[in-house]
CSV table of C-alpha atoms in Angstrom, one decimal:
chain,number,residue,atom,x,y,z
A,1,MET,CA,57.7,45.1,-64.5
A,2,THR,CA,59.7,42.7,-62.2
A,3,PHE,CA,57.8,40.4,-59.9
A,4,PRO,CA,59.1,39.6,-56.5
A,5,LYS,CA,61.2,36.5,-56.3
A,6,PRO,CA,58.6,34.5,-54.2
A,7,LEU,CA,56.0,35.1,-56.8
A,8,ARG,CA,58.4,34.0,-59.6
A,9,LEU,CA,59.2,30.8,-57.7
A,10,LEU,CA,55.4,30.1,-57.1
A,11,ALA,CA,54.7,30.6,-60.8
A,12,ALA,CA,57.5,28.3,-61.8
A,13,PHE,CA,56.3,25.7,-59.3
A,14,CYS,CA,52.7,25.9,-60.7
A,15,LEU,CA,54.0,25.5,-64.3
A,16,VAL,CA,56.0,22.4,-63.3
A,17,LEU,CA,53.0,21.0,-61.5
A,18,CYS,CA,50.8,21.5,-64.6
A,19,PHE,CA,53.2,19.6,-66.8
A,20,PHE,CA,53.5,16.8,-64.2
A,21,LEU,CA,49.7,16.4,-64.0
A,22,LEU,CA,49.4,16.5,-67.8
A,23,PHE,CA,52.1,13.7,-68.1
A,24,GLN,CA,50.3,11.6,-65.5
A,25,SER,CA,47.0,11.9,-67.4
A,26,ILE,CA,48.4,10.6,-70.7
A,27,ARG,CA,50.9,8.0,-69.6
A,28,SER,CA,50.2,4.3,-69.3
A,29,PRO,CA,47.8,3.2,-66.5
A,30,PRO,CA,49.6,2.8,-63.2
A,31,GLN,CA,50.5,-0.6,-61.9
A,32,ILE,CA,48.5,-1.7,-58.9
A,33,GLY,CA,49.4,-4.4,-56.4
A,34,ASP,CA,47.2,-6.3,-54.1
A,35,LYS,CA,47.6,-8.5,-51.0
A,36,PHE,CA,47.8,-11.7,-53.1
A,37,GLY,CA,50.8,-10.5,-55.1
A,38,ASN,CA,49.0,-9.5,-58.3
A,39,THR,CA,50.5,-6.5,-60.2
A,40,HIS,CA,48.2,-5.2,-62.9
A,41,LYS,CA,47.3,-2.1,-64.8
A,42,ALA,CA,44.5,-0.1,-63.4
A,43,ASP,CA,41.3,-0.3,-65.4
A,44,THR,CA,41.0,2.8,-67.6
A,45,LYS,CA,37.4,2.1,-68.9
A,46,ASP,CA,34.3,1.4,-66.9
A,47,LEU,CA,31.3,0.5,-69.0
A,48,ASN,CA,29.0,1.5,-66.2
A,49,PHE,CA,29.9,5.1,-66.8
A,50,GLU,CA,29.1,5.0,-70.5
A,51,LEU,CA,25.7,6.0,-71.8
A,52,THR,CA,23.7,2.9,-72.7
A,53,GLY,CA,20.2,2.5,-74.0
A,54,GLU,CA,17.7,-0.3,-73.9
A,55,PRO,CA,18.7,-3.6,-75.5
A,56,ASP,CA,17.8,-4.2,-79.1
A,57,GLY,CA,14.7,-6.1,-80.2
A,58,VAL,CA,11.1,-6.1,-79.2
A,59,LEU,CA,10.5,-5.1,-75.6
A,60,TRP,CA,7.4,-5.7,-73.6
A,61,ARG,CA,6.1,-2.5,-72.0
A,62,ALA,CA,3.9,-2.0,-69.0
A,63,ASP,CA,0.6,-2.5,-70.7
A,64,GLU,CA,-2.0,-4.9,-69.3
A,65,TYR,CA,0.4,-5.9,-66.4
A,66,ALA,CA,-2.1,-5.1,-63.6
A,67,ALA,CA,-1.6,-7.3,-60.6
A,68,ASP,CA,-5.2,-8.6,-60.8
A,69,ASN,CA,-5.1,-9.3,-64.6
A,70,PRO,CA,-5.2,-13.1,-65.1
A,71,ASN,CA,-4.4,-12.6,-68.8
A,72,SER,CA,-1.4,-10.4,-68.4
A,73,PRO,CA,1.8,-11.0,-70.5
A,74,ARG,CA,3.7,-12.0,-67.3
A,75,ILE,CA,5.6,-15.2,-67.6
A,76,ASN,CA,6.3,-17.8,-64.9
A,77,ALA,CA,8.9,-15.8,-63.0
A,78,THR,CA,9.4,-14.4,-59.5
A,79,LEU,CA,11.5,-12.0,-57.5
A,80,LEU,CA,13.3,-14.2,-55.0
A,81,SER,CA,14.9,-13.5,-51.7
A,82,LEU,CA,16.5,-15.5,-48.9
A,83,VAL,CA,15.9,-13.4,-45.9
A,84,ARG,CA,15.6,-13.6,-42.1
A,85,ASN,CA,12.8,-12.1,-40.0
A,86,SER,CA,15.4,-9.8,-38.4
A,87,GLU,CA,16.2,-8.4,-41.8
A,88,LEU,CA,12.7,-6.9,-42.3
A,89,ASP,CA,13.9,-3.3,-42.5
A,90,GLY,CA,16.5,-4.1,-45.1
A,91,MET,CA,14.1,-6.1,-47.1
A,92,ILE,CA,11.5,-3.3,-47.1
A,93,GLN,CA,14.1,-0.9,-48.3
A,94,ALA,CA,15.1,-3.2,-51.2
A,95,MET,CA,11.5,-3.8,-52.1
A,96,GLN,CA,10.7,-0.1,-52.2
A,97,ASP,CA,13.6,0.5,-54.5
A,98,LEU,CA,12.7,-2.3,-56.9
A,99,GLU,CA,9.0,-1.6,-56.8
A,100,ARG,CA,9.6,2.1,-57.5
A,101,THR,CA,12.0,1.6,-60.4
A,102,TRP,CA,10.4,-1.5,-62.1
A,103,ASN,CA,8.0,-3.9,-60.5
A,104,HIS,CA,5.1,-1.5,-59.8
A,105,LYS,CA,4.8,-1.5,-63.6
A,106,PHE,CA,4.9,-5.3,-64.1
A,107,ASN,CA,3.7,-6.8,-60.7
A,108,TYR,CA,5.8,-10.0,-60.7
A,109,PRO,CA,5.3,-12.0,-57.5
A,110,TRP,CA,7.8,-12.0,-54.7
A,111,THR,CA,8.9,-15.3,-53.1
A,112,PHE,CA,10.6,-15.2,-49.7
A,113,PHE,CA,12.6,-18.1,-48.3
A,114,ASN,CA,13.7,-18.6,-44.7
A,115,ASP,CA,15.0,-21.6,-42.7
A,116,VAL,CA,12.3,-20.8,-40.0
A,117,PRO,CA,8.7,-19.6,-40.5
A,118,PHE,CA,8.2,-16.0,-41.3
A,119,THR,CA,6.5,-13.8,-38.6
A,120,GLU,CA,3.1,-12.3,-39.2
A,121,GLN,CA,4.8,-8.9,-39.0
A,122,PHE,CA,7.2,-9.8,-41.7
A,123,LYS,CA,4.4,-10.9,-43.9
A,124,LYS,CA,2.2,-7.9,-43.3
A,125,LYS,CA,5.0,-5.3,-43.8
A,126,THR,CA,6.4,-6.8,-47.0
A,127,GLN,CA,3.0,-7.3,-48.6
A,128,GLU,CA,2.3,-3.7,-47.9
A,129,GLN,CA,5.1,-2.7,-50.3
A,130,THR,CA,3.6,-4.2,-53.4
A,131,LYS,CA,0.4,-4.9,-55.2
A,132,ALA,CA,1.9,-8.2,-56.5
A,133,LYS,CA,1.4,-11.5,-54.6
A,134,CYS,CA,3.9,-12.4,-51.9
A,135,ASN,CA,4.8,-16.0,-51.1
A,136,TYR,CA,6.4,-17.1,-47.9
A,137,GLU,CA,8.2,-20.4,-47.8
A,138,VAL,CA,10.2,-22.4,-45.3
A,139,ILE,CA,13.3,-24.3,-46.5
A,140,PRO,CA,13.2,-28.0,-45.9
A,141,LYS,CA,15.7,-29.1,-43.4
A,142,GLU,CA,17.3,-31.6,-45.8
A,143,HIS,CA,18.0,-28.6,-48.1
A,144,TRP,CA,19.5,-26.5,-45.4
A,145,ASP,CA,21.2,-28.6,-42.8
A,146,VAL,CA,24.9,-29.7,-43.0
A,147,PRO,CA,24.8,-33.0,-45.0
A,148,SER,CA,25.6,-36.2,-43.1
A,149,TRP,CA,28.9,-36.9,-44.9
A,150,ILE,CA,30.5,-33.7,-43.6
A,151,ASN,CA,33.0,-34.3,-40.7
A,152,ASP,CA,32.2,-31.8,-37.9
A,153,ALA,CA,35.7,-31.7,-36.4
A,154,LEU,CA,37.3,-31.1,-39.8
A,155,MET,CA,34.7,-28.4,-40.6
A,156,GLY,CA,35.5,-26.6,-37.4
A,157,GLU,CA,39.3,-26.8,-37.8
A,158,SER,CA,39.0,-25.6,-41.4
A,159,ALA,CA,36.9,-22.7,-40.3
A,160,ARG,CA,39.5,-21.8,-37.7
A,161,MET,CA,42.3,-21.9,-40.3
A,162,LEU,CA,40.4,-19.8,-42.9
A,163,THR,CA,39.5,-17.3,-40.2
A,164,GLU,CA,43.2,-17.0,-39.3
A,165,GLN,CA,44.0,-16.3,-43.0
A,166,GLY,CA,41.4,-13.5,-43.0
A,167,THR,CA,38.7,-15.2,-45.0
A,168,GLN,CA,35.4,-13.4,-44.4
A,169,TYR,CA,32.5,-15.3,-42.8
A,170,ALA,CA,34.5,-18.6,-42.6
A,171,ASN,CA,33.4,-19.2,-39.0
A,172,LEU,CA,29.7,-18.6,-39.7
A,173,ILE,CA,28.0,-22.0,-40.3
A,174,SER,CA,24.9,-20.2,-41.6
A,175,TYR,CA,27.0,-18.6,-44.3
A,176,HIS,CA,28.2,-21.9,-45.5
A,177,LYS,CA,24.7,-23.3,-45.5
A,178,MET,CA,23.5,-20.3,-47.5
A,179,CYS,CA,26.2,-20.7,-50.1
A,180,ARG,CA,25.3,-24.4,-50.6
A,181,TRP,CA,21.6,-23.6,-50.7
A,182,ASN,CA,22.0,-20.8,-53.3
A,183,SER,CA,24.3,-23.1,-55.3
A,184,GLY,CA,22.2,-26.2,-55.7
A,185,MET,CA,19.1,-26.3,-53.5
A,186,PHE,CA,16.9,-23.3,-53.9
A,187,TYR,CA,15.5,-24.3,-57.3
A,188,LYS,CA,14.4,-27.7,-55.9
A,189,HIS,CA,11.9,-26.1,-53.5
A,190,PRO,CA,8.4,-27.3,-54.3
A,191,ALA,CA,7.2,-23.7,-54.4
A,192,LEU,CA,9.3,-23.1,-57.5
A,193,ALA,CA,8.4,-26.2,-59.3
A,194,ASN,CA,6.4,-24.3,-61.9
A,195,THR,CA,8.6,-21.3,-62.0
A,196,ARG,CA,11.3,-20.9,-64.6
A,197,TYR,CA,12.9,-17.4,-64.2
A,198,TYR,CA,13.9,-15.7,-61.0
A,199,TRP,CA,15.5,-12.4,-60.0
A,200,ARG,CA,17.5,-12.6,-56.8
A,201,VAL,CA,17.0,-9.6,-54.5
A,202,GLU,CA,19.0,-9.2,-51.3
A,203,PRO,CA,18.0,-7.1,-48.2
A,204,LYS,CA,19.5,-3.6,-48.1
A,205,VAL,CA,20.3,-3.4,-51.9
A,206,HIS,CA,19.5,-0.3,-53.9
A,207,PHE,CA,18.2,0.1,-57.5
A,208,PHE,CA,18.6,3.5,-59.0
A,209,CYS,CA,17.5,3.2,-62.7
A,210,ASP,CA,13.9,3.2,-64.0
A,211,VAL,CA,13.5,0.3,-66.4
A,212,ASP,CA,10.4,0.3,-68.6
A,213,TYR,CA,10.4,-3.1,-70.1
A,214,ASP,CA,9.7,-6.6,-68.9
A,215,ILE,CA,13.2,-8.0,-68.3
A,216,PHE,CA,11.9,-11.6,-67.8
A,217,ARG,CA,10.2,-11.5,-71.2
A,218,TYR,CA,13.4,-10.1,-72.7
A,219,MET,CA,15.4,-13.1,-71.2
A,220,GLN,CA,12.8,-15.5,-72.6
A,221,ASP,CA,12.3,-13.9,-76.0
A,222,HIS,CA,16.1,-13.6,-76.7
A,223,ASN,CA,17.0,-17.0,-75.3
A,224,LYS,CA,19.2,-15.6,-72.5
A,225,THR,CA,20.1,-17.9,-69.6
A,226,TYR,CA,21.8,-15.5,-67.1
A,227,GLY,CA,21.8,-11.8,-66.5
A,228,PHE,CA,24.4,-10.0,-64.4
A,229,THR,CA,25.6,-6.5,-63.6
A,230,ILE,CA,29.3,-6.9,-62.5
A,231,ASN,CA,32.2,-9.3,-62.4
A,232,LEU,CA,34.5,-9.5,-59.3
A,233,TYR,CA,37.5,-11.6,-58.2
A,234,ASP,CA,36.9,-13.9,-55.3
A,235,ASP,CA,39.3,-14.5,-52.4
A,236,PRO,CA,41.4,-17.4,-53.7
A,237,VAL,CA,42.1,-18.6,-50.2
A,238,SER,CA,38.4,-19.5,-49.9
A,239,ILE,CA,38.3,-21.8,-52.9
A,240,PRO,CA,41.7,-23.6,-53.4
A,241,THR,CA,40.2,-27.0,-54.4
A,242,LEU,CA,37.1,-25.7,-56.3
A,243,TRP,CA,38.9,-25.8,-59.7
A,244,PRO,CA,40.8,-29.1,-59.1
A,245,GLU,CA,37.5,-30.7,-58.2
A,246,THR,CA,36.0,-29.1,-61.4
A,247,GLU,CA,38.8,-30.6,-63.5
A,248,LYS,CA,38.1,-34.0,-62.0
A,249,PHE,CA,34.4,-33.6,-63.0
A,250,LEU,CA,35.3,-32.5,-66.5
A,251,ALA,CA,37.6,-35.5,-66.9
A,252,ALA,CA,34.7,-37.8,-66.0
A,253,HIS,CA,32.1,-35.9,-68.1
A,254,PRO,CA,33.8,-34.2,-71.1
A,255,GLU,CA,30.4,-34.4,-72.9
A,256,TYR,CA,29.1,-31.6,-70.7
A,257,LEU,CA,31.6,-29.0,-71.9
A,258,HIS,CA,29.8,-26.7,-74.3
A,259,GLU,CA,31.4,-26.0,-77.7
A,260,ASN,CA,30.9,-22.3,-77.3
A,261,ASN,CA,32.2,-22.2,-73.7
A,262,ALA,CA,34.0,-19.4,-71.8
A,263,MET,CA,37.0,-21.6,-70.6
A,264,ASP,CA,39.4,-18.7,-71.4
A,265,TRP,CA,37.6,-16.5,-69.0
A,266,VAL,CA,37.3,-19.1,-66.3
A,267,THR,CA,41.0,-20.0,-66.4
A,268,ASP,CA,42.5,-16.6,-67.3
A,269,SER,CA,45.9,-16.1,-65.6
A,270,GLU,CA,46.9,-12.7,-67.1
A,271,ARG,CA,44.8,-10.2,-65.2
A,272,ARG,CA,45.2,-11.7,-61.7
A,273,PRO,CA,48.0,-14.3,-62.0
A,274,ALA,CA,48.4,-14.6,-58.2
A,275,HIS,CA,44.7,-15.4,-57.9
A,276,ASN,CA,44.9,-18.0,-60.6
A,277,LYS,CA,47.9,-19.6,-58.9
A,278,LYS,CA,46.4,-19.7,-55.4
A,279,ALA,CA,43.1,-21.0,-56.8
A,280,ASN,CA,45.0,-23.7,-58.7
A,281,GLY,CA,44.0,-22.7,-62.2
A,282,TYR,CA,40.8,-20.7,-61.7
A,283,SER,CA,40.9,-17.0,-62.4
A,284,THR,CA,38.4,-16.5,-59.5
A,285,CYS,CA,36.5,-14.0,-61.7
A,286,HIS,CA,32.8,-14.5,-61.1
A,287,PHE,CA,29.4,-13.0,-61.7
A,288,TRP,CA,28.3,-11.1,-58.6
A,289,SER,CA,25.3,-13.3,-57.8
A,290,ASN,CA,23.7,-11.0,-55.3
A,291,PHE,CA,22.2,-9.6,-58.4
A,292,GLU,CA,21.3,-12.4,-60.9
A,293,ILE,CA,18.4,-12.9,-63.2
A,294,ALA,CA,18.4,-16.4,-64.5
A,295,ASP,CA,16.6,-19.3,-66.1
A,296,MET,CA,16.4,-22.2,-63.6
A,297,GLU,CA,16.4,-24.7,-66.4
A,298,LEU,CA,20.2,-24.4,-66.5
A,299,TRP,CA,20.4,-25.3,-62.8
A,300,ARG,CA,17.9,-28.1,-63.4
A,301,SER,CA,19.9,-29.5,-66.3
A,302,ARG,CA,21.7,-32.9,-66.0
A,303,ALA,CA,25.1,-31.3,-66.4
A,304,TYR,CA,24.6,-28.8,-63.6
A,305,GLU,CA,22.9,-31.3,-61.3
A,306,ASP,CA,25.8,-33.8,-61.7
A,307,TYR,CA,28.3,-31.0,-61.2
A,308,PHE,CA,26.7,-29.7,-58.0
A,309,ASN,CA,26.4,-33.2,-56.6
A,310,HIS,CA,30.1,-33.8,-57.3
A,311,LEU,CA,31.0,-30.5,-55.5
A,312,ASP,CA,28.6,-31.2,-52.7
A,313,ARG,CA,30.2,-34.6,-52.0
A,314,ALA,CA,33.7,-33.1,-52.1
A,315,GLY,CA,32.8,-31.0,-49.1
A,316,GLY,CA,34.2,-27.6,-50.1
A,317,PHE,CA,31.0,-25.7,-49.1
A,318,PHE,CA,32.0,-26.5,-45.5
A,319,TYR,CA,35.7,-27.4,-45.5
A,320,GLU,CA,36.5,-24.3,-47.5
A,321,ARG,CA,34.2,-21.4,-48.2
A,322,TRP,CA,32.9,-22.1,-51.7
A,323,GLY,CA,30.3,-19.5,-52.6
A,324,ASP,CA,27.4,-19.8,-55.0
A,325,ALA,CA,28.9,-17.0,-57.2
A,326,PRO,CA,32.0,-18.9,-58.3
A,327,VAL,CA,30.1,-22.2,-58.5
A,328,HIS,CA,27.4,-20.6,-60.8
A,329,SER,CA,30.0,-18.7,-62.8
A,330,ILE,CA,32.2,-21.7,-63.5
A,331,ALA,CA,29.1,-23.7,-64.5
A,332,LEU,CA,28.0,-21.0,-66.8
A,333,GLY,CA,31.5,-20.7,-68.3
A,334,LEU,CA,31.8,-24.4,-69.0
A,335,PHE,CA,28.3,-25.8,-69.6
A,336,GLU,CA,26.4,-22.9,-71.2
A,337,ASP,CA,26.6,-21.2,-74.6
A,338,LYS,CA,28.4,-17.9,-73.6
A,339,SER,CA,26.2,-16.0,-76.0
A,340,LYS,CA,23.3,-16.6,-73.7
A,341,ILE,CA,24.9,-14.7,-70.8
A,342,HIS,CA,23.6,-11.1,-70.7
A,343,TRP,CA,25.1,-8.0,-69.1
A,344,SER,CA,22.3,-6.1,-67.5
A,345,VAL,CA,22.8,-2.3,-67.6
A,346,TRP,CA,21.4,-1.5,-64.2
A,347,GLU,CA,22.7,0.9,-61.6
A,348,TYR,CA,22.9,-1.3,-58.5
A,349,TYR,CA,24.4,-0.9,-55.0
A,350,PHE,CA,25.0,-3.6,-52.3
A,351,ALA,CA,26.3,-2.5,-48.9
A,352,THR,CA,29.3,-4.9,-48.7
A,353,LEU,CA,30.4,-4.2,-52.3
A,354,THR,CA,33.2,-1.6,-51.5
């Protein structure tokens, strides 16, 4: 039987297309370029899509964790959020997600921070979302305001230049203040004086996975300093002098460099060479700090306090757009034992992470 010529051509085309798609699926990953001039292979493996179980070791389950139990196994830890009164709806949504998936079992307290007093409506609505205690704190002005050594004219001109280069949030003074506060001020608040661990929770985030063990106890029992979910690359235009200032600090304080550091990760130039070049030696890879579970003893250490003070005096939180994520990440990579950094397998969504 002879098929009409159009059908034979269609069959031949389909066959060629199948071979082409097969070739594409087995060949080397494609090269991808970005606006900074990096050319790199596309990632072929995403650990977030692999089946993972709970971490090894003894895990504390939700027994005797009632909110009104004074003898519960809870440790001195808190869920922490920097939030405005106007972000109430987004905060409620984030609380509902985390309470549903985890905290209704363990009832850790919530601590909310704001640079102005919280409204009664904010307090009432957030407390309604949890059986745990909620604390509402105002940030001291000396922790939030632009420090006296910052030149206002230079700060304004720098913001204009960064904005022209497409750096997000460069012209928002509140964003610069927030980055500085999250980098080196929040753990100094008197309300956290007797608190060791925190879990940072942002408005509008989503948590999808049910977790049935006390993650704060896991961090403590396994001597973990920092828990994260994802690494990202920062905009190198926003941090051109962060690594040079870090090198100055290391030259003055070589004793702070941990023998089991992650210097190779901090200074990697293979995966994003253009990022490394524009950031003057820093890979720009950082832990996404919108989700971080950490031991504040690291930030309270002499090494980190001296490092933050050096950066603060350099002015990059305001003359550039240094974020708390790269600052925390560099400090972890240099001053901490890298074995104490823990990847948290947690399905997490943040609206601006696209």
